[in-house]
Every structure is written in structure tokens, then in C-alpha cells.
Amino acid sequence: RINSVDEMRWPDALKIGFAAVEIGGAENHVPVTPIDWKDFIFDPRSRRHDFSDARYLGVEKWVDKDVALATYVPPPPQPPQALPPPQIPPQPLDPSQLQQWAAMAQEIIAEYERAQAEHMAAYEREVERRQQIIDTIESTSQGVGSDGAGADAFDDRPSSVFCDRNRTRIVVTDLWHQDPKKGWYHCVFTGAGKLFTEEAQYVETDAWGRKSKTHPIKAFSLYVSSDLWRYGEVRGMRSPQDEVNARRSKALHLQSVNQLFYEPGAFPDGD
């Protein structure tokens, strides 16, 4: 894995307290995609600055329904082709071997039919899986899994809902979670249900040469408090800024209020 975070995320770490990027893979380069801090989700019980002890990390993003369909729906599977016919040995001339040959031929034909049925069943599973992903995205866009009162919110990122009917958008969560026995898994889900789950395809080699599955997210935080709040440099500037604000507010108040103290008889009577 790459050991640096994209420099565009550094201001997020200073202000918000954490930053993250997603590391891809290609033949000739290693693409690094910045993750907006509003979209980044992580295990709140993680204590380390680099999130190495987190049980899950992910990205929760608003996307248009047509973009979600184009991104997460696989292409239609090709109809299965018929398997080549089984090769059955020619019938022996010796009558004493006919029974043995017939049993062998029946076994070959039965094996062929089982393979043909499994071939067709695999195709039907792919068709069903593809249709399930489409139905899940369509159901989410119609409000399934969202609170009815907030589903028509005009905010850019409505909370507690998975769809925005006004703009035909849905929330898709791209989550990486760690199983104690099997390692990291990749799960993509939305309001109406899960789109798909798969084992992590990324492999990391440690200092001893051991390989293990891992996730593609690299993140860090500047500071972690004792109650697991992650914060940046801005938090330390609040108290001095509060003092400056209080002094300026008091000075403005004194300048705005006319005050005059005098003793009776200090001024002569008259106009």
C-alpha cells in the first residue's frame, strides 16, 4: 500500500481532524482518489491515528439513480452454450461386456446432464443477482428504507434517509469490514438492502513477508482524545479566539453606550 496521503486532503486533517484516500490499482500506475470528509465513515471505537485497529472503514455517498445503475449493475450475462456431447465408447462386440458398457454409458450421460444443469443454474443465478441489484436500487429511489418525512428534503446531504425524490438520488455505502477469521470483506448496500458482498481483492505484505487481505483506504488523524474524538489544529484555536471575541465585543459595547458621571451642582443651571 502507498505510504502517503494525497496533499489535497491535508487541509481536512487540519480543520476536521482526519483525512482519507482510496488507493486503486492499475497496470502502469497507482491511482489515489481523495475521499471527502463528509463521505468518510469509520469505526468510532478505533483509537490509533492511522485507523489500523478499525473494524470497518468506508465511503457513504449520494449518487444519481442512473449513475448507481451504471456503476453497480453488471452487464447482462451471456446465455449458456450447450456443452459438447459426451464421448461414449463404442459398444463392445462381446456380449459379456454389454452390461458393463451400458452402466458406464449411463454414468457418462448422467454426468453430462448434471454438468448441463449446473451450467444453466449458474446462468440463472447471474440473471437473478443482476435483477436483484436493479430492484434494490429502484426500491431505494422510491423511499424504501427511508423515513417518509425526510425523503423529500432539499439539503445536499439529507440525514436519516437513503433517497432524495426531488433529485432522483440515493445513498450508496461502500463498506470494508473485517471478519476475525476470514479477514477483510467488501460490502455495498443502500436503503433497500445489500447490492453485493465479496472478499477483499487487495493483498498487503508486512515486514516479515506475510501476505494478508486488506482494504484500499488509507487514512490518518492528527489528534485523538481520550474519549476517541478526532480533531485538528482548529480545536486548539477556539479558546484564544473566544477571548479575542469577548474583548472586542466588550470594547464595541463601551463605545456604543454614552456614559456620563457627575455630582449635583457641577454644571450651572441654564440653557
PDB file of C-alpha atoms in Angstrom:
ATOM      1  CA  ARG A   1       0.000   0.000   0.000  1.00  0.00           C
ATOM      2  CA  ILE A   2       1.051   3.542  -0.644  1.00  0.00           C
ATOM      3  CA  ASN A   3       2.508   5.273   2.415  1.00  0.00           C
ATOM      4  CA  SER A   4       1.427   8.845   1.703  1.00  0.00           C
ATOM      5  CA  VAL A   5      -1.887  10.675   1.708  1.00  0.00           C
ATOM      6  CA  ASP A   6      -2.846  12.958  -1.147  1.00  0.00           C
ATOM      7  CA  GLU A   7      -1.831  16.529  -0.339  1.00  0.00           C
ATOM      8  CA  MET A   8      -5.326  17.776  -1.175  1.00  0.00           C
ATOM      9  CA  ARG A   9      -6.633  16.040   1.977  1.00  0.00           C
ATOM     10  CA  TRP A  10      -4.188  17.777   4.322  1.00  0.00           C
ATOM     11  CA  PRO A  11      -6.473  20.820   4.893  1.00  0.00           C
ATOM     12  CA  ASP A  12      -9.217  18.421   6.002  1.00  0.00           C
ATOM     13  CA  ALA A  13      -6.911  16.973   8.646  1.00  0.00           C
ATOM     14  CA  LEU A  14      -6.058  20.456   9.933  1.00  0.00           C
ATOM     15  CA  LYS A  15      -9.677  21.572  10.178  1.00  0.00           C
ATOM     16  CA  ILE A  16     -11.720  18.408  10.759  1.00  0.00           C
ATOM     17  CA  GLY A  17      -9.065  16.200  12.329  1.00  0.00           C
ATOM     18  CA  PHE A  18      -8.854  13.321   9.845  1.00  0.00           C
ATOM     19  CA  ALA A  19      -8.351  12.686   6.133  1.00  0.00           C
ATOM     20  CA  ALA A  20      -8.613   9.653   3.853  1.00  0.00           C
ATOM     21  CA  VAL A  21      -7.918   8.496   0.316  1.00  0.00           C
ATOM     22  CA  GLU A  22      -8.824   5.376  -1.620  1.00  0.00           C
ATOM     23  CA  ILE A  23      -5.990   3.571  -3.370  1.00  0.00           C
ATOM     24  CA  GLY A  24      -6.792   1.836  -6.644  1.00  0.00           C
ATOM     25  CA  GLY A  25      -4.813  -0.486  -8.841  1.00  0.00           C
ATOM     26  CA  ALA A  26      -3.804  -0.405 -12.493  1.00  0.00           C
ATOM     27  CA  GLU A  27      -1.122  -1.877 -14.714  1.00  0.00           C
ATOM     28  CA  ASN A  28       1.051   1.229 -15.037  1.00  0.00           C
ATOM     29  CA  HIS A  29       0.156   3.406 -12.047  1.00  0.00           C
ATOM     30  CA  VAL A  30      -1.476   3.509  -8.624  1.00  0.00           C
ATOM     31  CA  PRO A  31      -4.434   5.935  -8.680  1.00  0.00           C
ATOM     32  CA  VAL A  32      -5.219   7.737  -5.438  1.00  0.00           C
ATOM     33  CA  THR A  33      -8.776   9.083  -5.064  1.00  0.00           C
ATOM     34  CA  PRO A  34      -9.383  11.646  -2.288  1.00  0.00           C
ATOM     35  CA  ILE A  35     -12.356  10.921  -0.007  1.00  0.00           C
ATOM     36  CA  ASP A  36     -14.392  13.892   1.177  1.00  0.00           C
ATOM     37  CA  TRP A  37     -14.525  14.013   4.961  1.00  0.00           C
ATOM     38  CA  LYS A  38     -18.333  14.186   4.852  1.00  0.00           C
ATOM     39  CA  ASP A  39     -18.452  10.871   2.972  1.00  0.00           C
ATOM     40  CA  PHE A  40     -15.874   9.007   5.077  1.00  0.00           C
ATOM     41  CA  ILE A  41     -17.228   6.568   7.686  1.00  0.00           C
ATOM     42  CA  PHE A  42     -15.106   4.654  10.191  1.00  0.00           C
ATOM     43  CA  ASP A  43     -15.226   2.592  13.342  1.00  0.00           C
ATOM     44  CA  PRO A  44     -15.822   5.063  16.216  1.00  0.00           C
ATOM     45  CA  ARG A  45     -14.017   2.701  18.617  1.00  0.00           C
ATOM     46  CA  SER A  46     -10.764   2.975  16.687  1.00  0.00           C
ATOM     47  CA  ARG A  47      -8.002   4.508  18.836  1.00  0.00           C
ATOM     48  CA  ARG A  48      -4.946   4.635  16.570  1.00  0.00           C
ATOM     49  CA  HIS A  49      -4.088   7.662  14.487  1.00  0.00           C
ATOM     50  CA  ASP A  50      -3.837   5.628  11.265  1.00  0.00           C
ATOM     51  CA  PHE A  51      -7.113   3.680  11.832  1.00  0.00           C
ATOM     52  CA  SER A  52      -5.150   0.410  11.726  1.00  0.00           C
ATOM     53  CA  ASP A  53      -7.310  -1.014  14.545  1.00  0.00           C
ATOM     54  CA  ALA A  54     -10.637  -0.104  12.901  1.00  0.00           C
ATOM     55  CA  ARG A  55     -13.080  -2.967  12.298  1.00  0.00           C
ATOM     56  CA  TYR A  56     -14.657  -1.175   9.347  1.00  0.00           C
ATOM     57  CA  LEU A  57     -13.988   1.754   7.010  1.00  0.00           C
ATOM     58  CA  GLY A  58     -15.996   3.004   4.088  1.00  0.00           C
ATOM     59  CA  VAL A  59     -17.498   5.716   1.943  1.00  0.00           C
ATOM     60  CA  GLU A  60     -21.129   6.815   2.063  1.00  0.00           C
ATOM     61  CA  LYS A  61     -22.031   8.921  -0.949  1.00  0.00           C
ATOM     62  CA  TRP A  62     -25.047  10.413  -2.695  1.00  0.00           C
ATOM     63  CA  VAL A  63     -25.272   9.404  -6.354  1.00  0.00           C
ATOM     64  CA  ASP A  64     -27.911   9.809  -9.043  1.00  0.00           C
ATOM     65  CA  LYS A  65     -30.011   6.727  -9.656  1.00  0.00           C
ATOM     66  CA  ASP A  66     -28.843   6.352 -13.257  1.00  0.00           C
ATOM     67  CA  VAL A  67     -25.214   6.591 -12.107  1.00  0.00           C
ATOM     68  CA  ALA A  68     -25.829   3.894  -9.481  1.00  0.00           C
ATOM     69  CA  LEU A  69     -27.410   1.629 -12.096  1.00  0.00           C
ATOM     70  CA  ALA A  70     -24.499   2.148 -14.499  1.00  0.00           C
ATOM     71  CA  THR A  71     -21.900   1.630 -11.759  1.00  0.00           C
ATOM     72  CA  TYR A  72     -23.180  -1.319  -9.736  1.00  0.00           C
ATOM     73  CA  VAL A  73     -25.337  -3.308 -12.170  1.00  0.00           C
ATOM     74  CA  PRO A  74     -23.191  -5.865 -14.043  1.00  0.00           C
ATOM     75  CA  PRO A  75     -23.692  -6.393 -17.790  1.00  0.00           C
ATOM     76  CA  PRO A  76     -26.302  -8.989 -18.824  1.00  0.00           C
ATOM     77  CA  PRO A  77     -24.796 -12.490 -18.741  1.00  0.00           C
ATOM     78  CA  GLN A  78     -24.479 -14.344 -21.999  1.00  0.00           C
ATOM     79  CA  PRO A  79     -26.893 -17.244 -22.467  1.00  0.00           C
ATOM     80  CA  PRO A  80     -25.119 -20.539 -21.812  1.00  0.00           C
ATOM     81  CA  GLN A  81     -23.893 -22.523 -24.769  1.00  0.00           C
ATOM     82  CA  ALA A  82     -24.662 -26.203 -24.960  1.00  0.00           C
ATOM     83  CA  LEU A  83     -21.838 -28.370 -23.714  1.00  0.00           C
ATOM     84  CA  PRO A  84     -20.194 -30.697 -26.224  1.00  0.00           C
ATOM     85  CA  PRO A  85     -21.914 -34.075 -26.334  1.00  0.00           C
ATOM     86  CA  PRO A  86     -20.470 -36.793 -24.108  1.00  0.00           C
ATOM     87  CA  GLN A  87     -17.957 -39.172 -25.562  1.00  0.00           C
ATOM     88  CA  ILE A  88     -19.314 -42.678 -25.124  1.00  0.00           C
ATOM     89  CA  PRO A  89     -17.058 -45.598 -26.087  1.00  0.00           C
ATOM     90  CA  PRO A  90     -18.355 -47.793 -28.906  1.00  0.00           C
ATOM     91  CA  GLN A  91     -20.474 -50.755 -27.999  1.00  0.00           C
ATOM     92  CA  PRO A  92     -18.347 -53.862 -27.474  1.00  0.00           C
ATOM     93  CA  LEU A  93     -18.918 -56.927 -29.633  1.00  0.00           C
ATOM     94  CA  ASP A  94     -18.507 -59.319 -26.741  1.00  0.00           C
ATOM     95  CA  PRO A  95     -21.999 -59.923 -25.205  1.00  0.00           C
ATOM     96  CA  SER A  96     -20.461 -60.494 -21.789  1.00  0.00           C
ATOM     97  CA  GLN A  97     -19.278 -56.853 -21.690  1.00  0.00           C
ATOM     98  CA  LEU A  98     -22.588 -55.275 -22.752  1.00  0.00           C
ATOM     99  CA  GLN A  99     -23.904 -54.859 -19.209  1.00  0.00           C
ATOM    100  CA  GLN A 100     -20.703 -53.187 -18.020  1.00  0.00           C
ATOM    101  CA  TRP A 101     -20.691 -50.926 -21.097  1.00  0.00           C
ATOM    102  CA  ALA A 102     -24.340 -49.939 -20.553  1.00  0.00           C
ATOM    103  CA  ALA A 103     -23.677 -48.973 -16.919  1.00  0.00           C
ATOM    104  CA  MET A 104     -20.667 -46.904 -17.951  1.00  0.00           C
ATOM    105  CA  ALA A 105     -22.670 -45.173 -20.714  1.00  0.00           C
ATOM    106  CA  GLN A 106     -25.485 -44.313 -18.287  1.00  0.00           C
ATOM    107  CA  GLU A 107     -22.973 -42.856 -15.843  1.00  0.00           C
ATOM    108  CA  ILE A 108     -21.400 -40.713 -18.575  1.00  0.00           C
ATOM    109  CA  ILE A 109     -24.814 -39.431 -19.703  1.00  0.00           C
ATOM    110  CA  ALA A 110     -25.884 -38.687 -16.114  1.00  0.00           C
ATOM    111  CA  GLU A 111     -22.655 -36.743 -15.512  1.00  0.00           C
ATOM    112  CA  TYR A 112     -23.255 -34.791 -18.710  1.00  0.00           C
ATOM    113  CA  GLU A 113     -26.807 -33.910 -17.659  1.00  0.00           C
ATOM    114  CA  ARG A 114     -25.607 -32.787 -14.215  1.00  0.00           C
ATOM    115  CA  ALA A 115     -22.951 -30.556 -15.788  1.00  0.00           C
ATOM    116  CA  GLN A 116     -25.527 -29.125 -18.202  1.00  0.00           C
ATOM    117  CA  ALA A 117     -27.958 -28.423 -15.348  1.00  0.00           C
ATOM    118  CA  GLU A 118     -25.233 -26.749 -13.247  1.00  0.00           C
ATOM    119  CA  HIS A 119     -24.223 -24.670 -16.260  1.00  0.00           C
ATOM    120  CA  MET A 120     -27.793 -23.459 -16.662  1.00  0.00           C
ATOM    121  CA  ALA A 121     -28.247 -22.888 -12.929  1.00  0.00           C
ATOM    122  CA  ALA A 122     -25.141 -20.672 -12.838  1.00  0.00           C
ATOM    123  CA  TYR A 123     -26.586 -18.571 -15.644  1.00  0.00           C
ATOM    124  CA  GLU A 124     -29.919 -18.243 -13.857  1.00  0.00           C
ATOM    125  CA  ARG A 125     -28.143 -17.184 -10.647  1.00  0.00           C
ATOM    126  CA  GLU A 126     -26.300 -14.442 -12.514  1.00  0.00           C
ATOM    127  CA  VAL A 127     -29.557 -13.210 -14.074  1.00  0.00           C
ATOM    128  CA  GLU A 128     -31.293 -13.265 -10.695  1.00  0.00           C
ATOM    129  CA  ARG A 129     -28.389 -11.470  -8.987  1.00  0.00           C
ATOM    130  CA  ARG A 130     -28.365  -8.744 -11.632  1.00  0.00           C
ATOM    131  CA  GLN A 131     -32.124  -8.239 -11.368  1.00  0.00           C
ATOM    132  CA  GLN A 132     -31.899  -8.131  -7.565  1.00  0.00           C
ATOM    133  CA  ILE A 133     -29.373  -5.276  -7.734  1.00  0.00           C
ATOM    134  CA  ILE A 134     -31.639  -3.351 -10.122  1.00  0.00           C
ATOM    135  CA  ASP A 135     -34.687  -3.898  -7.888  1.00  0.00           C
ATOM    136  CA  THR A 136     -32.774  -2.807  -4.800  1.00  0.00           C
ATOM    137  CA  ILE A 137     -31.667   0.463  -6.402  1.00  0.00           C
ATOM    138  CA  GLU A 138     -35.152   1.133  -7.789  1.00  0.00           C
ATOM    139  CA  SER A 139     -36.783   0.420  -4.407  1.00  0.00           C
ATOM    140  CA  THR A 140     -34.347   2.723  -2.622  1.00  0.00           C
ATOM    141  CA  SER A 141     -35.095   5.559  -5.071  1.00  0.00           C
ATOM    142  CA  GLN A 142     -38.791   5.140  -4.227  1.00  0.00           C
ATOM    143  CA  GLY A 143     -38.213   5.601  -0.494  1.00  0.00           C
ATOM    144  CA  VAL A 144     -37.774   2.058   0.803  1.00  0.00           C
ATOM    145  CA  GLY A 145     -35.548   2.201   3.877  1.00  0.00           C
ATOM    146  CA  SER A 146     -36.023   5.952   4.400  1.00  0.00           C
ATOM    147  CA  ASP A 147     -38.170   7.975   6.755  1.00  0.00           C
ATOM    148  CA  GLY A 148     -41.149   9.307   4.860  1.00  0.00           C
ATOM    149  CA  ALA A 149     -40.941  12.741   6.477  1.00  0.00           C
ATOM    150  CA  GLY A 150     -37.398  13.467   5.349  1.00  0.00           C
ATOM    151  CA  ALA A 151     -37.251  11.742   1.993  1.00  0.00           C
ATOM    152  CA  ASP A 152     -38.100  14.958   0.110  1.00  0.00           C
ATOM    153  CA  ALA A 153     -35.513  17.146   1.881  1.00  0.00           C
ATOM    154  CA  PHE A 154     -33.736  19.802  -0.134  1.00  0.00           C
ATOM    155  CA  ASP A 155     -30.425  19.532   1.724  1.00  0.00           C
ATOM    156  CA  ASP A 156     -27.419  18.441  -0.249  1.00  0.00           C
ATOM    157  CA  ARG A 157     -26.904  15.520   2.146  1.00  0.00           C
ATOM    158  CA  PRO A 158     -30.194  14.744   3.930  1.00  0.00           C
ATOM    159  CA  SER A 159     -29.735  12.769   7.124  1.00  0.00           C
ATOM    160  CA  SER A 160     -31.517   9.566   8.168  1.00  0.00           C
ATOM    161  CA  VAL A 161     -32.712   8.906   4.611  1.00  0.00           C
ATOM    162  CA  PHE A 162     -31.420   6.917   1.652  1.00  0.00           C
ATOM    163  CA  CYS A 163     -33.156   8.754  -1.168  1.00  0.00           C
ATOM    164  CA  ASP A 164     -33.932  12.226  -2.452  1.00  0.00           C
ATOM    165  CA  ARG A 165     -37.003  12.039  -4.695  1.00  0.00           C
ATOM    166  CA  ASN A 166     -36.683  15.609  -5.886  1.00  0.00           C
ATOM    167  CA  ARG A 167     -33.290  14.961  -7.472  1.00  0.00           C
ATOM    168  CA  THR A 168     -33.644  11.181  -8.002  1.00  0.00           C
ATOM    169  CA  ARG A 169     -30.628  10.397  -5.852  1.00  0.00           C
ATOM    170  CA  ILE A 170     -29.842   7.551  -3.463  1.00  0.00           C
ATOM    171  CA  VAL A 171     -27.221   6.865  -0.812  1.00  0.00           C
ATOM    172  CA  VAL A 172     -24.799   4.040  -1.567  1.00  0.00           C
ATOM    173  CA  THR A 173     -22.495   2.805   1.205  1.00  0.00           C
ATOM    174  CA  ASP A 174     -19.234   1.232   0.094  1.00  0.00           C
ATOM    175  CA  LEU A 175     -18.067  -0.553   3.250  1.00  0.00           C
ATOM    176  CA  TRP A 176     -14.977  -2.599   4.072  1.00  0.00           C
ATOM    177  CA  HIS A 177     -15.337  -4.680   7.231  1.00  0.00           C
ATOM    178  CA  GLN A 178     -13.019  -7.151   8.915  1.00  0.00           C
ATOM    179  CA  ASP A 179     -14.059 -10.659   9.861  1.00  0.00           C
ATOM    180  CA  PRO A 180     -11.983 -12.038  12.781  1.00  0.00           C
ATOM    181  CA  LYS A 181     -11.396 -15.353  10.970  1.00  0.00           C
ATOM    182  CA  LYS A 182     -11.658 -14.622   7.243  1.00  0.00           C
ATOM    183  CA  GLY A 183     -10.158 -11.146   7.018  1.00  0.00           C
ATOM    184  CA  TRP A 184     -11.479  -8.138   5.119  1.00  0.00           C
ATOM    185  CA  TYR A 185     -14.709  -8.156   3.131  1.00  0.00           C
ATOM    186  CA  HIS A 186     -16.224  -5.616   0.762  1.00  0.00           C
ATOM    187  CA  CYS A 187     -19.951  -4.905   1.085  1.00  0.00           C
ATOM    188  CA  VAL A 188     -22.008  -2.414  -0.932  1.00  0.00           C
ATOM    189  CA  PHE A 189     -25.530  -1.640   0.287  1.00  0.00           C
ATOM    190  CA  THR A 190     -28.220   1.001   0.198  1.00  0.00           C
ATOM    191  CA  GLY A 191     -31.557   1.683   1.880  1.00  0.00           C
ATOM    192  CA  ALA A 192     -33.496  -1.254   0.395  1.00  0.00           C
ATOM    193  CA  GLY A 193     -30.781  -3.828   1.022  1.00  0.00           C
ATOM    194  CA  LYS A 194     -27.419  -5.227   0.005  1.00  0.00           C
ATOM    195  CA  LEU A 195     -26.149  -4.940  -3.544  1.00  0.00           C
ATOM    196  CA  PHE A 196     -23.272  -7.418  -3.252  1.00  0.00           C
ATOM    197  CA  THR A 197     -20.583  -8.781  -0.933  1.00  0.00           C
ATOM    198  CA  GLU A 198     -17.169 -10.090  -1.905  1.00  0.00           C
ATOM    199  CA  GLU A 199     -13.835 -10.909  -0.336  1.00  0.00           C
ATOM    200  CA  ALA A 200     -11.176  -8.214  -0.424  1.00  0.00           C
ATOM    201  CA  GLN A 201      -9.007  -8.424  -3.535  1.00  0.00           C
ATOM    202  CA  TYR A 202      -6.162  -6.288  -2.179  1.00  0.00           C
ATOM    203  CA  VAL A 203      -3.153  -8.045  -0.638  1.00  0.00           C
ATOM    204  CA  GLU A 204      -0.651  -6.424   1.721  1.00  0.00           C
ATOM    205  CA  THR A 205       2.789  -7.754   2.624  1.00  0.00           C
ATOM    206  CA  ASP A 206       4.131  -6.940   6.085  1.00  0.00           C
ATOM    207  CA  ALA A 207       7.757  -6.525   7.202  1.00  0.00           C
ATOM    208  CA  TRP A 208       8.144 -10.316   7.675  1.00  0.00           C
ATOM    209  CA  GLY A 209       6.883 -11.138   4.192  1.00  0.00           C
ATOM    210  CA  ARG A 210       3.487 -12.392   5.325  1.00  0.00           C
ATOM    211  CA  LYS A 211       0.611 -11.625   2.975  1.00  0.00           C
ATOM    212  CA  SER A 212      -2.894 -10.785   4.091  1.00  0.00           C
ATOM    213  CA  LYS A 213      -6.037  -9.319   2.577  1.00  0.00           C
ATOM    214  CA  THR A 214      -6.653  -5.659   3.238  1.00  0.00           C
ATOM    215  CA  HIS A 215      -8.803  -2.695   2.251  1.00  0.00           C
ATOM    216  CA  PRO A 216      -7.850   0.115  -0.174  1.00  0.00           C
ATOM    217  CA  ILE A 217      -8.493   3.024   2.227  1.00  0.00           C
ATOM    218  CA  LYS A 218      -5.564   4.915   3.729  1.00  0.00           C
ATOM    219  CA  ALA A 219      -6.495   7.412   6.455  1.00  0.00           C
ATOM    220  CA  PHE A 220      -4.959   9.303   9.355  1.00  0.00           C
ATOM    221  CA  SER A 221      -5.898  11.799  12.056  1.00  0.00           C
ATOM    222  CA  LEU A 222      -3.842  14.482  13.764  1.00  0.00           C
ATOM    223  CA  TYR A 223      -5.091  14.046  17.329  1.00  0.00           C
ATOM    224  CA  VAL A 224      -7.277  11.530  19.172  1.00  0.00           C
ATOM    225  CA  SER A 225      -8.723  12.475  22.563  1.00  0.00           C
ATOM    226  CA  SER A 226      -9.228  10.097  25.473  1.00  0.00           C
ATOM    227  CA  ASP A 227     -12.904   9.768  24.569  1.00  0.00           C
ATOM    228  CA  LEU A 228     -11.963   8.907  20.940  1.00  0.00           C
ATOM    229  CA  TRP A 229     -12.812  12.267  19.401  1.00  0.00           C
ATOM    230  CA  ARG A 230     -10.610  13.056  16.399  1.00  0.00           C
ATOM    231  CA  TYR A 231      -9.714  16.718  15.991  1.00  0.00           C
ATOM    232  CA  GLY A 232      -7.278  19.009  14.224  1.00  0.00           C
ATOM    233  CA  GLU A 233      -5.483  22.272  14.890  1.00  0.00           C
ATOM    234  CA  VAL A 234      -8.662  24.350  14.812  1.00  0.00           C
ATOM    235  CA  ARG A 235      -9.824  22.958  18.150  1.00  0.00           C
ATOM    236  CA  GLY A 236      -6.812  24.491  19.934  1.00  0.00           C
ATOM    237  CA  MET A 237      -7.627  27.894  18.427  1.00  0.00           C
ATOM    238  CA  ARG A 238     -11.113  28.116  19.904  1.00  0.00           C
ATOM    239  CA  SER A 239     -10.159  29.387  23.369  1.00  0.00           C
ATOM    240  CA  PRO A 240      -7.863  32.209  22.134  1.00  0.00           C
ATOM    241  CA  GLN A 241     -10.481  33.179  19.584  1.00  0.00           C
ATOM    242  CA  ASP A 242     -13.181  33.242  22.260  1.00  0.00           C
ATOM    243  CA  GLU A 243     -11.012  35.621  24.290  1.00  0.00           C
ATOM    244  CA  VAL A 244     -10.473  37.925  21.310  1.00  0.00           C
ATOM    245  CA  ASN A 245     -14.187  37.882  20.525  1.00  0.00           C
ATOM    246  CA  ALA A 246     -15.093  38.719  24.132  1.00  0.00           C
ATOM    247  CA  ARG A 247     -12.644  41.644  24.307  1.00  0.00           C
ATOM    248  CA  ARG A 248     -13.813  43.117  21.013  1.00  0.00           C
ATOM    249  CA  SER A 249     -17.448  42.699  21.969  1.00  0.00           C
ATOM    250  CA  LYS A 250     -16.850  44.495  25.266  1.00  0.00           C
ATOM    251  CA  ALA A 251     -14.957  47.321  23.548  1.00  0.00           C
ATOM    252  CA  LEU A 252     -17.733  47.741  20.989  1.00  0.00           C
ATOM    253  CA  HIS A 253     -20.293  47.866  23.774  1.00  0.00           C
ATOM    254  CA  LEU A 254     -18.372  50.570  25.662  1.00  0.00           C
ATOM    255  CA  GLN A 255     -18.045  52.650  22.521  1.00  0.00           C
ATOM    256  CA  SER A 256     -21.733  52.339  21.732  1.00  0.00           C
ATOM    257  CA  VAL A 257     -23.093  53.385  25.146  1.00  0.00           C
ATOM    258  CA  ASN A 258     -22.927  57.071  26.244  1.00  0.00           C
ATOM    259  CA  GLN A 259     -21.866  57.260  29.888  1.00  0.00           C
ATOM    260  CA  LEU A 260     -21.519  60.475  31.971  1.00  0.00           C
ATOM    261  CA  PHE A 261     -20.967  60.640  35.740  1.00  0.00           C
ATOM    262  CA  TYR A 262     -21.306  63.978  37.606  1.00  0.00           C
ATOM    263  CA  GLU A 263     -22.215  65.376  41.037  1.00  0.00           C
ATOM    264  CA  PRO A 264     -25.241  67.583  41.635  1.00  0.00           C
ATOM    265  CA  GLY A 265     -24.326  71.246  41.098  1.00  0.00           C
ATOM    266  CA  ALA A 266     -21.307  70.506  38.934  1.00  0.00           C
ATOM    267  CA  PHE A 267     -22.954  72.294  35.996  1.00  0.00           C
ATOM    268  CA  PRO A 268     -24.552  75.764  36.143  1.00  0.00           C
ATOM    269  CA  ASP A 269     -28.285  75.966  35.517  1.00  0.00           C
ATOM    270  CA  GLY A 270     -29.437  77.488  32.301  1.00  0.00           C
ATOM    271  CA  ASP A 271     -29.667  76.763  28.632  1.00  0.00           C
TER     272      ASP A 271
END
